[in-house]
Short mmCIF file of C-alpha atoms in Angstrom, two decimals:
data_model
loop_
_atom_site.label_atom_id
_atom_site.label_comp_id
_atom_site.label_asym_id
_atom_site.label_seq_id
_atom_site.Cartn_x
_atom_site.Cartn_y
_atom_site.Cartn_z
CA MET B 726 -0.19 0.00 0.04
CA HIS B 727 1.35 3.27 -1.24
CA THR B 728 -1.05 5.96 -0.13
CA PRO B 729 0.32 7.47 2.83
CA VAL B 730 -2.09 7.49 6.20
CA THR B 731 -2.41 10.54 8.02
CA ILE B 732 -3.55 10.13 11.60
CA ILE B 733 -4.96 12.93 13.63
CA GLY B 734 -4.06 12.36 17.59
CA ALA B 735 -1.08 10.83 19.21
CA GLY B 736 -2.91 8.99 21.80
CA LEU B 737 -2.83 5.12 22.40
CA GLY B 738 -5.01 4.42 19.57
CA GLY B 739 -3.57 6.42 17.03
CA LEU B 740 0.02 5.36 18.08
CA THR B 741 -1.30 1.68 17.98
CA LEU B 742 -2.34 2.44 14.21
CA ALA B 743 0.64 4.14 13.48
CA ARG B 744 2.94 1.32 14.78
CA VAL B 745 0.76 -1.71 13.09
CA LEU B 746 1.27 0.20 9.94
CA TYR B 747 4.79 0.77 10.09
CA VAL B 748 5.36 -2.86 10.94
CA HIS B 749 3.54 -3.66 7.32
CA GLY B 750 5.74 -0.92 5.69
CA ILE B 751 2.64 1.38 5.08
CA PRO B 752 3.77 5.18 5.26
CA VAL B 753 2.08 7.22 7.86
CA THR B 754 2.25 10.33 9.52
CA VAL B 755 0.67 11.36 13.06
CA TYR B 756 -0.27 15.08 13.75
CA GLU B 757 -0.64 15.99 17.36
CA ALA B 758 -1.89 19.22 19.06
CA GLU B 759 0.57 18.84 22.17
CA SER B 760 4.08 20.35 21.87
CA SER B 761 6.00 17.33 22.86
CA PRO B 762 5.55 13.72 24.34
CA LEU B 763 6.03 15.33 27.91
CA ALA B 764 3.73 18.24 27.33
CA ARG B 765 1.16 17.24 30.02
CA ALA B 766 0.84 14.24 32.66
CA GLN B 767 -0.60 11.35 31.08
CA GLY B 768 -2.98 10.02 33.32
CA GLY B 769 -2.88 6.92 35.69
CA LEU B 770 -2.97 3.18 35.49
CA LEU B 771 -4.60 1.17 33.01
CA ASP B 772 -5.38 -2.38 32.91
CA ILE B 773 -4.78 -3.78 29.65
CA HIS B 774 -7.23 -7.00 29.02
CA ASP B 775 -6.00 -9.94 27.39
CA TYR B 776 -9.10 -10.09 24.99
CA ASN B 777 -8.53 -6.32 23.68
CA GLY B 778 -5.67 -4.16 24.65
CA GLN B 779 -3.10 -7.14 24.62
CA LEU B 780 -4.16 -8.54 21.44
CA ALA B 781 -3.67 -5.07 19.87
CA LEU B 782 0.02 -4.99 21.18
CA LYS B 783 0.42 -8.53 19.70
CA ALA B 784 -0.49 -7.16 16.34
CA ALA B 785 1.80 -4.34 16.99
CA ARG B 786 4.65 -6.78 17.98
CA LEU B 787 5.06 -5.11 21.35
CA MET B 788 4.58 -7.61 23.99
CA ASP B 789 7.90 -8.04 25.12
CA GLU B 790 8.02 -4.29 25.84
CA PHE B 791 4.61 -4.37 27.14
CA HIS B 792 6.00 -6.84 29.87
CA THR B 793 8.74 -4.98 31.23
CA ILE B 794 6.41 -1.91 32.15
CA VAL B 795 3.64 -3.84 33.91
CA LEU B 796 3.43 -2.96 37.77
CA GLU B 797 3.31 -6.42 39.59
CA GLY B 798 0.52 -6.89 42.12
CA ARG B 799 -1.59 -4.09 41.08
CA GLN B 800 -4.64 -6.32 39.96
CA ALA B 801 -5.45 -6.70 43.46
CA LEU B 802 -8.88 -5.36 44.43
CA ARG B 803 -10.25 -4.41 47.42
CA VAL B 804 -14.34 -3.23 47.75
CA LEU B 805 -14.67 -1.30 51.06
CA ASP B 806 -18.28 -0.12 52.37
CA ARG B 807 -18.42 3.81 53.49
CA ASP B 808 -17.66 2.75 57.15
CA GLY B 809 -14.37 1.18 56.03
CA THR B 810 -15.28 -2.12 56.38
CA VAL B 811 -13.47 -4.32 53.82
CA LEU B 812 -15.97 -6.76 52.06
CA LEU B 813 -13.67 -8.26 49.36
CA ASP B 814 -9.92 -8.24 49.48
CA ARG B 815 -8.71 -10.10 46.28
CA ALA B 816 -5.02 -10.57 46.08
CA ASP B 817 -3.13 -10.29 42.76
CA ASP B 818 -2.27 -14.02 41.88
CA GLY B 819 -1.03 -13.09 38.05
CA THR B 820 -3.91 -15.03 36.52
CA GLY B 821 -6.27 -11.97 36.19
CA GLY B 822 -5.29 -11.29 32.47
CA ARG B 823 -5.67 -7.42 33.21
CA PRO B 824 -2.13 -6.10 34.44
CA GLU B 825 -1.47 -2.90 35.29
CA VAL B 826 0.70 -0.16 33.43
CA GLN B 827 1.07 3.64 33.77
CA ARG B 828 -0.85 5.11 30.85
CA GLY B 829 2.65 7.16 30.19
CA ASP B 830 4.76 4.44 30.09
CA LEU B 831 2.63 2.72 27.40
CA ARG B 832 2.51 5.62 25.33
CA GLN B 833 6.46 5.93 25.48
CA VAL B 834 6.69 2.22 24.48
CA LEU B 835 4.49 3.08 21.27
CA LEU B 836 6.23 6.04 20.62
CA GLY B 837 9.83 4.27 20.92
CA SER B 838 8.65 1.64 18.42
CA LEU B 839 8.10 4.43 15.63
CA PRO B 840 10.57 6.67 13.69
CA ALA B 841 11.13 9.61 15.21
CA ASP B 842 9.68 11.85 12.33
CA THR B 843 6.44 9.87 12.45
CA VAL B 844 4.74 12.37 14.90
CA ARG B 845 4.57 15.80 14.09
CA TRP B 846 4.10 17.56 17.33
CA GLY B 847 2.38 21.06 17.88
CA HIS B 848 -0.06 20.64 15.21
CA LYS B 849 -3.55 21.50 16.64
CA VAL B 850 -6.28 21.07 14.06
CA SER B 851 -8.65 23.96 13.50
CA ARG B 852 -10.85 22.55 10.99
CA THR B 853 -11.09 19.70 8.32
CA ARG B 854 -12.98 19.63 4.93
CA ALA B 855 -13.70 17.16 2.36
CA LEU B 856 -12.20 17.74 -1.19
CA GLY B 857 -14.07 15.03 -3.10
CA GLU B 858 -12.99 11.59 -4.42
CA GLY B 859 -12.25 10.68 -1.10
CA ARG B 860 -9.44 13.15 -0.21
CA HIS B 861 -9.62 15.59 2.53
CA GLU B 862 -7.68 18.71 3.89
CA VAL B 863 -6.63 19.61 7.31
CA THR B 864 -5.93 23.02 8.62
CA PHE B 865 -3.73 23.81 11.47
CA ALA B 866 -4.01 26.46 13.99
CA ASP B 867 -0.82 28.07 12.70
CA GLY B 868 -2.23 28.28 8.97
CA GLY B 869 -0.76 25.29 7.82
CA THR B 870 -2.48 22.67 5.52
CA VAL B 871 -1.89 18.93 4.58
CA VAL B 872 -4.16 17.19 1.79
CA THR B 873 -4.67 13.44 2.54
CA SER B 874 -6.23 10.55 0.59
CA LEU B 875 -6.74 8.64 3.88
CA LEU B 876 -7.38 10.41 7.15
CA VAL B 877 -8.23 8.81 10.76
CA GLY B 878 -9.38 10.87 13.39
CA ALA B 879 -7.88 9.47 16.69
CA ASP B 880 -8.28 12.83 18.28
CA GLY B 881 -10.72 11.89 21.37
CA ALA B 882 -13.77 13.08 22.63
CA TRP B 883 -13.86 16.60 20.78
CA SER B 884 -12.68 15.39 17.60
CA ARG B 885 -11.96 17.83 14.59
CA VAL B 886 -12.48 14.97 12.15
CA ARG B 887 -15.62 13.54 13.25
CA PRO B 888 -17.83 16.24 11.82
CA LEU B 889 -16.77 14.92 8.39
CA LEU B 890 -18.66 11.66 9.40
CA SER B 891 -21.19 12.57 11.88
CA THR B 892 -23.14 15.44 13.47
CA ALA B 893 -23.06 13.47 16.87
CA THR B 894 -21.46 15.48 19.83
CA PRO B 895 -20.56 14.30 23.42
CA GLU B 896 -23.18 14.81 26.19
CA TYR B 897 -22.41 15.27 29.81
CA ILE B 898 -23.41 11.99 31.74
CA GLY B 899 -24.60 13.84 34.64
CA LYS B 900 -21.38 12.77 36.55
CA SER B 901 -18.09 14.28 37.40
CA VAL B 902 -14.81 12.98 38.86
CA VAL B 903 -12.37 14.78 40.96
CA GLU B 904 -8.92 13.55 40.74
CA THR B 905 -6.26 13.57 43.59
CA TYR B 906 -2.80 12.26 44.32
CA LEU B 907 -1.51 11.22 47.52
CA PHE B 908 2.48 10.89 47.26
CA ASP B 909 4.99 8.74 49.32
CA ALA B 910 1.42 7.47 50.89
CA GLY B 911 3.26 4.57 53.04
CA ALA B 912 4.81 7.07 54.95
CA ARG B 913 2.91 10.20 54.53
CA HIS B 914 -0.59 8.69 54.44
CA PRO B 915 -0.68 5.38 55.76
CA ALA B 916 -4.33 5.17 56.67
CA ALA B 917 -5.51 6.05 53.18
CA ALA B 918 -2.58 3.65 52.06
CA LYS B 919 -3.81 0.66 54.04
CA ALA B 920 -7.29 1.24 52.87
CA VAL B 921 -6.35 1.07 49.20
CA GLY B 922 -3.97 -1.77 49.59
CA GLY B 923 -1.84 -2.81 46.57
CA GLY B 924 -3.78 -2.07 44.07
CA MET B 925 -7.44 -1.07 43.44
CA LEU B 926 -9.81 0.36 45.86
CA ILE B 927 -13.48 0.82 45.19
CA ALA B 928 -16.08 2.19 47.75
CA PRO B 929 -19.21 2.83 45.73
CA SER B 930 -22.74 4.57 47.30
CA PRO B 931 -25.65 6.01 45.34
CA GLY B 932 -24.63 9.31 43.79
CA ARG B 933 -21.13 9.31 45.52
CA GLU B 934 -18.30 6.93 44.84
CA ILE B 935 -14.49 6.73 45.57
CA PHE B 936 -12.02 4.94 43.22
CA ALA B 937 -8.49 4.68 43.93
CA HIS B 938 -5.17 2.99 42.46
CA ARG B 939 -1.93 2.58 43.99
CA GLU B 940 0.49 3.78 41.15
CA LYS B 941 4.30 3.72 40.73
CA ASP B 942 6.70 5.15 43.52
CA ASP B 943 3.89 4.53 46.14
CA THR B 944 1.68 7.23 45.25
CA LEU B 945 -2.50 6.97 45.53
CA HIS B 946 -4.43 8.31 42.70
CA ALA B 947 -8.04 8.71 43.54
CA TYR B 948 -11.14 9.33 41.63
CA VAL B 949 -13.86 10.94 43.45
CA GLY B 950 -17.13 10.39 41.77
CA LEU B 951 -20.13 12.43 42.19
CA SER B 952 -23.76 12.81 40.43
CA GLU B 953 -24.26 16.48 39.99
CA PRO B 954 -24.97 18.98 37.32
CA GLN B 955 -22.11 20.87 35.75
CA ASP B 956 -23.47 24.17 37.56
CA TRP B 957 -23.06 22.41 40.69
CA PHE B 958 -19.28 22.03 40.39
CA ALA B 959 -19.11 25.44 38.70
CA ALA B 960 -19.85 27.00 42.14
CA ILE B 961 -16.65 25.37 43.49
CA ASP B 962 -13.11 27.29 43.04
CA PHE B 963 -10.75 24.38 42.14
CA ALA B 964 -7.83 26.58 41.79
CA ASP B 965 -7.98 27.18 45.73
CA ALA B 966 -7.21 23.37 46.68
CA ALA B 967 -7.98 23.68 50.43
CA THR B 968 -11.33 25.07 49.74
CA ALA B 969 -12.36 22.47 46.80
CA THR B 970 -11.03 19.41 48.64
CA ALA B 971 -13.21 20.57 51.64
CA ARG B 972 -16.13 21.05 49.87
CA ILE B 973 -15.74 17.72 47.87
CA ALA B 974 -15.20 15.94 51.32
CA GLN B 975 -18.38 17.49 52.65
CA GLU B 976 -20.24 15.17 50.33
CA PHE B 977 -18.89 12.22 52.07
CA ASP B 978 -19.68 13.39 55.27
CA GLY B 979 -19.80 10.25 57.64
CA TRP B 980 -17.82 8.04 55.62
CA ALA B 981 -14.51 6.23 57.22
CA ALA B 982 -11.54 8.84 57.70
CA GLU B 983 -9.38 6.53 55.86
CA LEU B 984 -11.45 7.13 52.63
CA THR B 985 -12.21 10.85 53.12
CA ALA B 986 -8.49 11.18 53.45
CA LEU B 987 -8.11 10.25 49.88
CA ILE B 988 -9.87 13.76 49.38
CA THR B 989 -8.52 16.00 51.91
CA GLY B 990 -4.78 14.57 51.94
CA SER B 991 -4.33 15.51 48.45
CA ASP B 992 -0.68 16.81 47.58
CA VAL B 993 -2.22 18.26 44.48
CA THR B 994 -4.75 20.90 43.68
CA PRO B 995 -7.80 18.43 42.66
CA VAL B 996 -8.73 18.22 39.27
CA LEU B 997 -12.17 18.34 37.87
CA ARG B 998 -13.09 16.03 35.01
CA PRO B 999 -16.65 16.16 33.50
CA LEU B 1000 -17.60 13.24 32.22
CA TYR B 1001 -19.14 12.83 28.71
CA ALA B 1002 -20.49 10.03 26.27
CA LEU B 1003 -21.27 9.94 22.72
CA PRO B 1004 -25.04 8.27 21.74
CA THR B 1005 -24.41 4.45 22.37
CA GLY B 1006 -24.30 2.69 19.21
CA HIS B 1007 -23.00 5.90 17.29
CA ARG B 1008 -22.23 5.28 13.80
CA TRP B 1009 -21.95 6.66 10.18
CA ASP B 1010 -22.46 5.70 6.80
CA ARG B 1011 -19.34 4.84 4.90
CA VAL B 1012 -17.60 8.09 3.74
CA PRO B 1013 -14.53 7.86 1.06
CA GLY B 1014 -11.33 8.25 2.56
CA VAL B 1015 -11.97 8.96 6.26
CA THR B 1016 -12.83 6.96 9.37
CA LEU B 1017 -12.53 7.51 13.29
CA LEU B 1018 -11.13 5.20 16.29
CA GLY B 1019 -11.41 5.37 19.88
CA ASP B 1020 -13.06 8.06 21.66
CA ALA B 1021 -13.58 10.05 18.63
CA ALA B 1022 -15.92 7.02 17.19
CA HIS B 1023 -17.37 5.76 20.41
CA LEU B 1024 -16.76 7.94 23.45
CA ALA B 1025 -18.46 6.38 26.46
CA ALA B 1026 -18.98 6.70 30.54
CA PRO B 1027 -15.61 5.42 31.95
CA ASN B 1028 -15.98 1.37 32.51
CA GLY B 1029 -12.28 0.39 32.03
CA GLU B 1030 -12.39 -0.27 28.51
CA GLY B 1031 -11.81 2.90 26.65
CA ALA B 1032 -8.05 2.69 26.18
CA ASN B 1033 -8.11 -1.08 25.26
CA LEU B 1034 -10.93 -0.53 22.61
CA ALA B 1035 -8.90 2.44 21.08
CA MET B 1036 -5.79 0.22 20.96
CA LEU B 1037 -7.81 -2.61 19.44
CA ASP B 1038 -9.29 -0.30 17.04
CA GLY B 1039 -6.09 1.04 15.76
CA ALA B 1040 -4.61 -2.56 15.35
CA GLU B 1041 -7.47 -3.62 13.50
CA LEU B 1042 -7.79 -0.86 11.23
CA GLY B 1043 -4.07 -1.37 10.55
CA THR B 1044 -4.67 -4.77 9.82
CA ALA B 1045 -7.16 -4.05 7.51
CA LEU B 1046 -5.35 -1.76 5.62
CA ALA B 1047 -2.68 -4.10 5.23
CA ALA B 1048 -4.73 -6.69 3.90
CA HIS B 1049 -6.50 -4.81 1.36
CA PRO B 1050 -3.51 -2.46 -0.06
CA ASP B 1051 -5.34 -1.50 -3.21
CA ASP B 1052 -8.79 -1.38 -1.74
CA ILE B 1053 -8.96 1.29 0.88
CA GLU B 1054 -12.57 1.35 1.11
CA THR B 1055 -13.17 -2.38 1.54
CA ALA B 1056 -10.50 -2.00 4.37
CA LEU B 1057 -12.32 0.88 6.00
CA ALA B 1058 -15.67 -1.04 5.49
CA GLU B 1059 -14.23 -3.96 7.02
CA TYR B 1060 -12.75 -2.38 10.05
CA GLU B 1061 -15.89 -0.24 10.77
CA GLN B 1062 -18.42 -3.31 10.46
CA ALA B 1063 -16.57 -5.11 13.28
CA MET B 1064 -15.68 -1.83 15.35
CA PHE B 1065 -19.65 -0.91 15.55
CA PRO B 1066 -21.10 -3.39 17.02
CA ARG B 1067 -18.20 -4.25 19.76
CA SER B 1068 -18.17 -0.29 20.73
CA ALA B 1069 -21.75 -0.55 21.25
CA GLU B 1070 -21.79 -3.81 23.35
CA THR B 1071 -19.08 -2.37 25.52
CA ALA B 1072 -20.76 0.49 26.55
CA THR B 1073 -23.52 -1.40 27.78
CA ASP B 1074 -21.74 -1.95 30.87
CA GLU B 1075 -22.81 -4.36 33.60
CA MET B 1076 -21.46 -2.12 36.55
CA PRO B 1077 -24.66 -0.24 38.12
CA GLY B 1078 -24.66 3.45 37.39
CA ILE B 1079 -23.56 5.91 40.37
CA ASP B 1080 -27.24 6.84 41.07
CA SER B 1081 -28.46 3.15 41.23
CA ALA B 1082 -29.61 1.76 44.65
CA ASP B 1083 -27.46 -1.15 43.84
CA ASN B 1084 -24.18 1.13 43.69
CA THR B 1085 -23.19 -0.08 47.07
CA ALA B 1086 -20.34 -2.11 48.20
CA HIS B 1087 -22.54 -5.03 48.82
CA GLY B 1088 -24.47 -4.66 45.44
CA LEU B 1089 -21.03 -4.92 43.70
CA ILE B 1090 -19.94 -7.89 45.50
CA ASN B 1091 -23.33 -9.53 44.52
CA MET B 1092 -22.76 -8.56 41.05
CA PHE B 1093 -19.43 -10.11 40.87
CA THR B 1094 -20.64 -13.22 42.28
CA GLU B 1095 -23.30 -13.49 39.81
CA LYS B 1096 -21.11 -12.80 37.13
CA SER B 1097 -18.68 -15.48 38.48
CA GLN B 1098 -21.24 -17.99 38.52
CA ARG B 1099 -22.47 -17.61 35.06
CA VAL B 1100 -18.99 -17.82 33.78
CA THR B 1101 -18.37 -21.17 35.83
CA GLN B 1102 -21.76 -22.58 34.70
CA ALA B 1103 -21.44 -21.69 30.99
CA PRO B 1104 -20.99 -24.66 28.55
CA ASN B 1105 -17.47 -25.04 27.26
#
């Protein structure tokens, strides 16, 4: 295949696509708005699943590199009630199929597997337009342009490529997450560190919940979920760390101190992240010369699958293009026909919504038990 592929976005999905194309000798350029690989923090832990994310890494021929960045023991899981009672304490026995890595480390593995000039940094897209016959023009914020016969939008929730295919836009799901970090947790935040344990903590409650991970360097990274309209959060000054953490902690009045310490003990200014989603089952009619992957295609409420799906999208699109080097449209159609139902199915999460009466520690454990029984009873 000699038609160069133009990818917008150097996230995990876009980079996985670029790597698979590179493995198959297909020319590719990635344009990224960020000024450099280190322009911003890359988020926390990701569990990379053996049924999607790891399949993508195998297609990219990067499993050996992946194993070097896995954080041992982080598949451990604890479920706590609001009063701090531990209702589930599952150790990481190495058989879970969902090893944890730092998102930034995984991105660096992908970047390191590509020629240095593959990613063009500091290229923020301002608009895209169709030129006809499958060709598209991309205009950047600095006024520069590029014309391509194969454009892939891997540019996330607010994709500038999506309007070429769809009028859908993300909508607020009624929930936001406040992120906090506690550093050197064993020494400086021992109660919170003990509550989290060696891997992941879940403390659910209707309308309020706390998730936390133990990351590298004894860092606790917490995600404090609250079901409130955006106006409610707008009334909080998140630039004032003390005021913001106190206001959020107020919503967890009566919870165990070791859990609220994940809010009040934050060593950084808390970060507000409103959550958005595209309509479940979002799809489009085939448009020559352009497609989407990852959040640009199927942004959903967080369910542990987003990064994995983006990587699998990238791997399958790259594989399809390699399999049909003389027929781009067949490759794109084949990719989309598999991607649409997969993303729709994954968006239908078994986890109870934050406002559900079942969003409790006991309810979560009951769901785990029922799911385990279904798997055990399923015919081979």
